[in-house]
XYZ file of C-alpha atoms in Angstrom:
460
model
C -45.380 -3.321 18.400
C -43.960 -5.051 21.690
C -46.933 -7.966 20.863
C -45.164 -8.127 17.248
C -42.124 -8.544 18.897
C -42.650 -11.513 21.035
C -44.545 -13.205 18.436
C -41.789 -13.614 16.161
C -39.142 -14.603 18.882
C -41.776 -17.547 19.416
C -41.782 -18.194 16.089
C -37.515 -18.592 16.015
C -36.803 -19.201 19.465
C -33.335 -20.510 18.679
C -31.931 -17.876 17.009
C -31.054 -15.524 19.613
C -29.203 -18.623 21.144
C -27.453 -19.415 18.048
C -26.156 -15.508 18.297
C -25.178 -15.835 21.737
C -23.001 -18.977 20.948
C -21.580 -17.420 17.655
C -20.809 -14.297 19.976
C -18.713 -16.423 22.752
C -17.186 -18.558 19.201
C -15.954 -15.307 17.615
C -14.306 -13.984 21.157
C -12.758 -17.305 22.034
C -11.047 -16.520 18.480
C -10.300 -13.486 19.476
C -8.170 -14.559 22.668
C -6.618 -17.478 20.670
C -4.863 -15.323 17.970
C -3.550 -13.171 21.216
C -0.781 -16.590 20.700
C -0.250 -15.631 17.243
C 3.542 -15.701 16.736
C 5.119 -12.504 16.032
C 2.535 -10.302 18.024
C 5.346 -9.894 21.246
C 2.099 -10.639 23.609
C 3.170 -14.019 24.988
C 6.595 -12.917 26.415
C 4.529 -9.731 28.100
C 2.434 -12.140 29.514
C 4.910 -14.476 31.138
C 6.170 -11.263 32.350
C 3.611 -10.502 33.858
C 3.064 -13.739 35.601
C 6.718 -13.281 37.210
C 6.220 -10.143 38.648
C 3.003 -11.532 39.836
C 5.077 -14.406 41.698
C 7.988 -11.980 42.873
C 5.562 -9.506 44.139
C 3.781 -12.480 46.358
C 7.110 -13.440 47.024
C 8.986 -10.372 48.300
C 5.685 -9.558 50.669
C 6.056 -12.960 52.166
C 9.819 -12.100 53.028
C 8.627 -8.344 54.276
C 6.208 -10.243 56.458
C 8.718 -13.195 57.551
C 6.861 -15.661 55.519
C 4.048 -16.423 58.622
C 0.976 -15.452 56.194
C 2.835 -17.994 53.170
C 3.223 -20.675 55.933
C -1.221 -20.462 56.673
C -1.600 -19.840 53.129
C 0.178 -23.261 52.288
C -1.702 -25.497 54.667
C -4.853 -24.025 53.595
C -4.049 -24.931 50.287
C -3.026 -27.874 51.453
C -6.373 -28.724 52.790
C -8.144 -27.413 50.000
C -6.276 -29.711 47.740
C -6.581 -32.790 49.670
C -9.639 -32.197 49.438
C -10.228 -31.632 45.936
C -8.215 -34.768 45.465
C -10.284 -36.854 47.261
C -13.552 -36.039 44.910
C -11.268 -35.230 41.192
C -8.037 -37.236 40.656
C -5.084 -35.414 40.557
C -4.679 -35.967 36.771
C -7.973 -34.118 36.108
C -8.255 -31.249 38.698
C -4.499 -30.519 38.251
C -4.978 -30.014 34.207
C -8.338 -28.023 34.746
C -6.922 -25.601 38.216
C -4.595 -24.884 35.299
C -6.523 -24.207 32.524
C -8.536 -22.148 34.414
C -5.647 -20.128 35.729
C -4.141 -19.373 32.199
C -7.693 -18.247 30.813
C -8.112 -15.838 33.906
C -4.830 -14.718 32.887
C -5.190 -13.987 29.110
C -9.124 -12.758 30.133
C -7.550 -9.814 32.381
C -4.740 -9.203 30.007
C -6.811 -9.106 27.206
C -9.181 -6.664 28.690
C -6.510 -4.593 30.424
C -5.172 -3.717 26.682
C -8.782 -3.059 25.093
C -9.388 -0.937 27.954
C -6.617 1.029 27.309
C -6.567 1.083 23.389
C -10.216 2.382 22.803
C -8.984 5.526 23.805
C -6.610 5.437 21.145
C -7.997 2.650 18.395
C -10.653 4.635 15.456
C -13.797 3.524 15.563
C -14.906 0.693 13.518
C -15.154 -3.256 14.004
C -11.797 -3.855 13.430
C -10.317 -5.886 16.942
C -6.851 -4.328 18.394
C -5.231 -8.114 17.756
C -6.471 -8.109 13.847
C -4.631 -4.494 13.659
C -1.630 -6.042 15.576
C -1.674 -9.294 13.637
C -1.944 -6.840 10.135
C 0.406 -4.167 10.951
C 3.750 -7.101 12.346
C 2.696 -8.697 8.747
C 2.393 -5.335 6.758
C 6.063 -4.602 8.403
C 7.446 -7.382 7.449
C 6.653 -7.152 3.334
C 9.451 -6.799 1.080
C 11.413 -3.216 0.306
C 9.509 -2.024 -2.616
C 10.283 0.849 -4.786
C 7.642 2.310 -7.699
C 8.482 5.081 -9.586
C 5.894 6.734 -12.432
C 3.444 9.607 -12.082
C 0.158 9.993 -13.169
C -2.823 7.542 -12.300
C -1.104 5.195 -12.914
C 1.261 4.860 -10.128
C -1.369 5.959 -7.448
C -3.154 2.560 -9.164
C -0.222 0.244 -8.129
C 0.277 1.648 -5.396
C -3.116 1.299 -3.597
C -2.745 -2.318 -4.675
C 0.682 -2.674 -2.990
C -0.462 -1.427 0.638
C -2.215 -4.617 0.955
C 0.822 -6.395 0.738
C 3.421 -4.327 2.454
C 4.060 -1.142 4.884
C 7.708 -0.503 3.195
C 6.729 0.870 0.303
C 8.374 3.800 -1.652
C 6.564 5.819 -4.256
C 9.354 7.875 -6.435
C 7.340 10.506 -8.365
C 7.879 12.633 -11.592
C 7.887 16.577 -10.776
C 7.899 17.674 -14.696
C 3.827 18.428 -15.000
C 2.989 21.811 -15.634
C -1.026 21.495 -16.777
C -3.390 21.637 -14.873
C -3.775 22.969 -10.887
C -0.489 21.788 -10.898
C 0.412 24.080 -13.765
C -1.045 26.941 -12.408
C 0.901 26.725 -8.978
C 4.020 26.208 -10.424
C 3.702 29.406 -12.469
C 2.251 31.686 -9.704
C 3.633 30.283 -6.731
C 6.904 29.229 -8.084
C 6.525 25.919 -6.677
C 7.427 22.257 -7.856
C 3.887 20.344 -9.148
C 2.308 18.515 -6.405
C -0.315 16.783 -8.787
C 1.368 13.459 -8.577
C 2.289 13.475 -5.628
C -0.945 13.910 -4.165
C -2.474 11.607 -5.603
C 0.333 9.300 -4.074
C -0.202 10.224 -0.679
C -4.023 9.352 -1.123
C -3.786 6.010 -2.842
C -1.160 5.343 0.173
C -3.795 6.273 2.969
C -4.562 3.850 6.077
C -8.388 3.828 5.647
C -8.543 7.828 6.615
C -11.160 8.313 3.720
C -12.105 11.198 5.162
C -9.434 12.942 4.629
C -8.591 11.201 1.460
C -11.819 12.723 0.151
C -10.280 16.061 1.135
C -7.334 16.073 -0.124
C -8.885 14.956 -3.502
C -11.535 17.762 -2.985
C -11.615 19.707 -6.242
C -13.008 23.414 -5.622
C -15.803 23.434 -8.826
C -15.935 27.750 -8.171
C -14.447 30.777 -6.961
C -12.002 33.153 -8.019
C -8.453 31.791 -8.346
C -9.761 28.667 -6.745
C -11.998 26.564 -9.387
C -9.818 23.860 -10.790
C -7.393 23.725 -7.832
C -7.485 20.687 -5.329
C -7.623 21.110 -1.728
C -4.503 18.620 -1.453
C -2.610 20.557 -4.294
C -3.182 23.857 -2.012
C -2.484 22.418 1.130
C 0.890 21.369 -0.574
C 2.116 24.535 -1.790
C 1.659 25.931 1.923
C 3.313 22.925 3.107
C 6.099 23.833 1.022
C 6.067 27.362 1.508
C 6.288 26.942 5.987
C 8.674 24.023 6.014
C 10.891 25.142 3.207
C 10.435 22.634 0.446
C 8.532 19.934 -1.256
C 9.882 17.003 1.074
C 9.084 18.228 4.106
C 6.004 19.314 2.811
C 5.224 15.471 1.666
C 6.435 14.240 5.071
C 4.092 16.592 7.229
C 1.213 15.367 4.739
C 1.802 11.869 5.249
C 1.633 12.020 8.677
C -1.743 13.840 8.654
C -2.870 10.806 6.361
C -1.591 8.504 8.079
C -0.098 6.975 5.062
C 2.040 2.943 4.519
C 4.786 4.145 3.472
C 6.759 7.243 1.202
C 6.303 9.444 -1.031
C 9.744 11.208 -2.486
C 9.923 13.121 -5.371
C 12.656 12.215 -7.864
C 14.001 15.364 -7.777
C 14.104 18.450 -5.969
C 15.145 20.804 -9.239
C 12.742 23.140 -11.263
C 12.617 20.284 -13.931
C 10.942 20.561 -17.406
C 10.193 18.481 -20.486
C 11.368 19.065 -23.971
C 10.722 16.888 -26.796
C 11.862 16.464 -30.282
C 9.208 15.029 -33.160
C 9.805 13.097 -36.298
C 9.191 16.039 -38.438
C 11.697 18.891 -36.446
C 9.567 20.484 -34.242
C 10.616 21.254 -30.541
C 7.832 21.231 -27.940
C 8.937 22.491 -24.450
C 6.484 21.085 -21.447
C 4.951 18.170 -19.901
C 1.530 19.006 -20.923
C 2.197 20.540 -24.481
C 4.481 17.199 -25.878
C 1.045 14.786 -26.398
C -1.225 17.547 -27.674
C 1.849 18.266 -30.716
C 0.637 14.830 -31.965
C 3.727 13.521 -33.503
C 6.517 10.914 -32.879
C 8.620 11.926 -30.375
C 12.363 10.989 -31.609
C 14.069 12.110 -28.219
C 13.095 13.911 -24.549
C 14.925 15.191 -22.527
C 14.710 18.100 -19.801
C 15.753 21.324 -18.258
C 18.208 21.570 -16.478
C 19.762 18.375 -18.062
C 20.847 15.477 -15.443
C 18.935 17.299 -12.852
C 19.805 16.211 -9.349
C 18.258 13.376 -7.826
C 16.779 13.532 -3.894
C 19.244 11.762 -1.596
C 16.514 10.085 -0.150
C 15.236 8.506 -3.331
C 18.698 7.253 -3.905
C 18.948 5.754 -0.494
C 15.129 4.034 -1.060
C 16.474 2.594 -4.424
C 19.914 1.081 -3.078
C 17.765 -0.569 0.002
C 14.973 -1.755 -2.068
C 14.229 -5.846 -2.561
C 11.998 -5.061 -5.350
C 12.020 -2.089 -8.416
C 8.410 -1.758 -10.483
C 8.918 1.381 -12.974
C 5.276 2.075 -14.174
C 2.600 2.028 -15.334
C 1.692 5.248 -16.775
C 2.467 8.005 -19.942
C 5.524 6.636 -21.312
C 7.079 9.835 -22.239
C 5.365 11.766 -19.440
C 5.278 10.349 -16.263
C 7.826 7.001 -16.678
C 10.458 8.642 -18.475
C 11.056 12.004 -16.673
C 12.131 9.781 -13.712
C 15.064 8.320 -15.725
C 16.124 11.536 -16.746
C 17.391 12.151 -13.395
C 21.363 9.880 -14.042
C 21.702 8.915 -10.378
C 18.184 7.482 -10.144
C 18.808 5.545 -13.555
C 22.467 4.376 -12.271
C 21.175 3.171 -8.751
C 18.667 1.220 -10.763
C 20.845 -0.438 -12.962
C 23.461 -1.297 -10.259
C 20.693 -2.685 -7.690
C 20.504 -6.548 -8.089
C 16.773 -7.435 -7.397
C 13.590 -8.236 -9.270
C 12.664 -5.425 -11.437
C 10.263 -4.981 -14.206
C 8.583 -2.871 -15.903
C 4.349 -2.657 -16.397
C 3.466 -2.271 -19.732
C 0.202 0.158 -20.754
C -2.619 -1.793 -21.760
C -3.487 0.663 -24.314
C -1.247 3.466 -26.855
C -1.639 6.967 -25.948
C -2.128 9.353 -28.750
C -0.042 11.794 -29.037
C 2.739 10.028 -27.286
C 2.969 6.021 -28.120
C 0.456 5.969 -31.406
C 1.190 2.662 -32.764
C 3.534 1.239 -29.920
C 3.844 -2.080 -29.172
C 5.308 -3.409 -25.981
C 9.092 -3.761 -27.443
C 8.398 -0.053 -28.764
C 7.705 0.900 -24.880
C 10.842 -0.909 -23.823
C 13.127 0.038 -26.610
C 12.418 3.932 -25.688
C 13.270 3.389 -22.031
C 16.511 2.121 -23.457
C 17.410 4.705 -25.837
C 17.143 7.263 -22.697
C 18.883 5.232 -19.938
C 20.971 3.715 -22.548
C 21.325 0.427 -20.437
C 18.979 -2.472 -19.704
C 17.607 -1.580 -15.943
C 14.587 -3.723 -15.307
C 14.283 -7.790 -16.260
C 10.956 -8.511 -17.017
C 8.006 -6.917 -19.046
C 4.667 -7.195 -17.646
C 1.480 -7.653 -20.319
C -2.161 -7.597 -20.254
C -3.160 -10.857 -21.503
C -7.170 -10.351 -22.770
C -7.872 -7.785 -24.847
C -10.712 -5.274 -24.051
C -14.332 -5.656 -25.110
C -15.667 -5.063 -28.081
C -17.415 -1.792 -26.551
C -14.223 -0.143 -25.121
C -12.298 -1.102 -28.481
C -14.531 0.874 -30.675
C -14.481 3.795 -27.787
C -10.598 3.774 -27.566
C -10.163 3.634 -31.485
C -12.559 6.174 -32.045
C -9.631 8.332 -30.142
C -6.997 6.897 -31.838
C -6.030 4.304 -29.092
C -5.740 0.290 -29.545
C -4.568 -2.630 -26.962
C -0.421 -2.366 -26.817
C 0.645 -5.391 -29.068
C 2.577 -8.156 -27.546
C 5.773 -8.919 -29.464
C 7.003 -11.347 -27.717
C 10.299 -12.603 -29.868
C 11.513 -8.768 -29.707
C 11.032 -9.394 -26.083
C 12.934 -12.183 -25.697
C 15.590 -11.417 -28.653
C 16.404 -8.727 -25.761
C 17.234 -10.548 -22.868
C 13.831 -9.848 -21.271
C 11.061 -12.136 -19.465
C 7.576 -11.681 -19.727
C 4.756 -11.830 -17.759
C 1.402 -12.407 -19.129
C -1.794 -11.851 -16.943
C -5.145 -10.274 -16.670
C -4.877 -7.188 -14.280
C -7.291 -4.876 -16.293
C -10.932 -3.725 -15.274
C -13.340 -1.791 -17.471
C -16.125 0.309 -16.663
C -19.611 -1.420 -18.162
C -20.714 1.849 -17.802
C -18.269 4.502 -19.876
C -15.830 1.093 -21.093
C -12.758 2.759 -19.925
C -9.931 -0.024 -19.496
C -8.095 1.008 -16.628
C -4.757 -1.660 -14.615
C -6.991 -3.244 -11.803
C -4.797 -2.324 -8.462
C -6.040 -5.591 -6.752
C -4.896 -7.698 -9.339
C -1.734 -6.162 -10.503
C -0.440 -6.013 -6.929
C -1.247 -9.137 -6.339
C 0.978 -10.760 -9.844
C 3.330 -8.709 -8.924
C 3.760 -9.853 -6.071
C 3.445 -13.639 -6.920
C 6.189 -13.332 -9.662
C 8.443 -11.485 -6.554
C 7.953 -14.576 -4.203
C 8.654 -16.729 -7.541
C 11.836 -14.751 -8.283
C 13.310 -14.285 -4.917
C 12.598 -17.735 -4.373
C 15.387 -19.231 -7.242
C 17.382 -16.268 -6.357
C 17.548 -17.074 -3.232
């Protein structure tokens, strides 16, 4: 094995070499972009460099300045010296090149000493976490408000782009785990919302994985999720649901918020085409007709101070994607949530589904979306309309169709007849596998945030 060994480093004696250099290459980066701007290193280091100088200074005074008097004429020898063999305009330049690097060397490793106590383990360097947390801080105010997959979609998009992010969530399910809790445990849903908190995670997939755990048996526990549990108890020990959220975002270490609109038992009523009345979230798409008008119990519910206070600071409003009636609307059934929106002055828009629901938006194209927000909120409250521009494949066409599901139509004079802009790009990803068409997060984040910058840019 060892004679194996050595014959192949004769064979590519360079290579280890090559490694070495790359190695010294990538750490002389690393030192550089300790000058980034914005990282509050530089001024530390100056600061440093002073004391240094006072301290030198102040023991020279203690000592009545005989060991700075030997010191300077043995510098002044050494110098002369120096001089002699390097002229002044080289050895000056290099003594002081040398002097900074020694400076930024111990400073650097001072920190790294200090920080691997405290930095996770991976091969991420302390300055790249600096350098992506000052530029994380400084994204723009954004507000997203939805439920379902859909919003946990955006929003694991959007934590590329920005730390000051606030998810506003829908508290009207009743199916599911969620269901279930809220009936026995007399608790507000924390579906949504957990699946919020994970898309929001810094990189803890660990526990990301466990909050998403689903328990597959047991009695009482088969169908719940370990983050829907660990919710309810939240709620039960600190008192309610937004403490709850804020203890769980701290254990998941999490950019941003997560609020719930509202902290009131809220629930869903709809009214269909043909008379009937179907009460609850989860019981309005399986009645398969067209809803007419929603609403919910109590009516104008409450909405969370803090939500309102998110809204009036945000720089930028993105209501959806997700179930129209469902998980967008339920949001603007809550009047102080709908009246902050329409009275904050910023980019907002609206994401458009890529494909009808049935049971909910059979048949809908993206005017029919917008025109249904409007008939709730009675108001206009976003400016812009944002549309899948390809259609699916042929494969996940004839799989959505065969449930009654088809691409949302574009029509885009009804659009603009209304007073509203539209944005037309590809941020949809299918499965070659099971050809589900699902928003990419990547990709819608990222147009989102380009027509922002665009926006902000004439407003400003």
């Amino acid at each position: 094995m060892a004679f194996s060994l050595l014959k192949r480093l004769k064979r590519s004696p360079r290579v280890y070499p090559i490694a070495r250099q790359r190695g010294r290459s990538s750490r002389l980066n690393q030192w550089v972009k300790w000058l980034s701007p914005g990282l509050f290193v530089k001024r530390w280091i100056a600061v440093s460099a002073g004391g240094m100088m006072l301290a030198v200074l102040g023991l020279a005074i203690w000592t009545k300045m005989t060991p700075v008097f030997y010191l300077l004429r043995l510098t002044e020898t050494v110098l002369g010296k120096v001089a002699q063999l390097v002229p002044n305009t080289i050895s000056g330049p290099l003594v002081a090149l040398i002097g900074i690097l020694l400076i930024l060397w111990g400073q650097s490793g001072t920190v790294n000493s200090i920080t691997q106590v405290f930095m996770p383990p991976g091969d991420e360097e302390l300055v790249d976490a600096i350098i992506s947390h000052r530029r994380l801080r400084r994204g723009p105010k954004i507000v997203a408000l939805g439920g379902g997959t859909g919003l946990s979609t955006l929003l694991r998009g959007l934590k590329l782009y920005s730390a000051n992010l606030t998810a506003i969530v829908t508290v009207a399910d009743d199916g599911g785990s969620s269901g279930r809790l809220r009936r026995e445990m007399g608790v507000q849903p924390p579906g949504d919302i957990r699946n919020c908190l994970a898309a929001l995670g810094d990189e803890e997939k660990l526990l990301t994985e466990l909050f998403q755990y689903r328990f597959q048996a047991g009695d009482g526990l088969s169908g719940h999720s370990f983050g829907n549990l660990f919710l309810t108890a939240m709620s039960e020990v600190t008192g309610d649901l937004e403490q709850a959220i804020a203890a769980s975002s701290q254990v998941l270490a999490i950019r941003g918020q997560v609020l719930p609109a509202t902290l009131a038992d809220v629930n869903l009523w709809a009214e269909m085409a043909d008379g009937r009345y179907v009460e609850g979230e989860s019981r309005i798409p399986e009645a398969r007709g067209k809803i007419v008008k929603i609403g919910c119990t109590p009516d104008r519910p409450p909405a969370l101070p803090a939500a309102i206070a998110a809204i009036e600071e945000a720089d930028y409003i993105i209501i959806g994607p997700g179930s129209l009636y469902t998980s967008v609307i339920p949001n603007l059934l809550v009047p102080e949530i709908t009246e902050a929106i329409a009275n904050r002055q910023v980019p907002r828009i609206y994401v458009c589904n890529i494909m009808t629901e049935p049971g909910e938006t059979d048949g809908y194209t993206a005017f029919d979306h917008v025109r249904a927000i409007e008939q709730v909120v009675q108001r206009q409250i976003f400016d812009a309309v944002l549309v899948q521009k390809r259609s699916p494949s042929e494969n996940s066409l004839i799989r959505y169709a065969n449930h009654s599901s088809h691409p949302v139509f574009l029509d885009r004079e009804d659009l603009t007849r209304a007073g509203y802009r539209i944005v037309l790009s590809n941020v949809m990803s299918e499965d070659p596998n099971s050809h589900k068409v699902r928003h990419n997060s990547h990709q819608l984040a990222k147009v989102l945030l380009r027509w922002y910058s665009r926006v902000a840019g004439l407003g400003s």
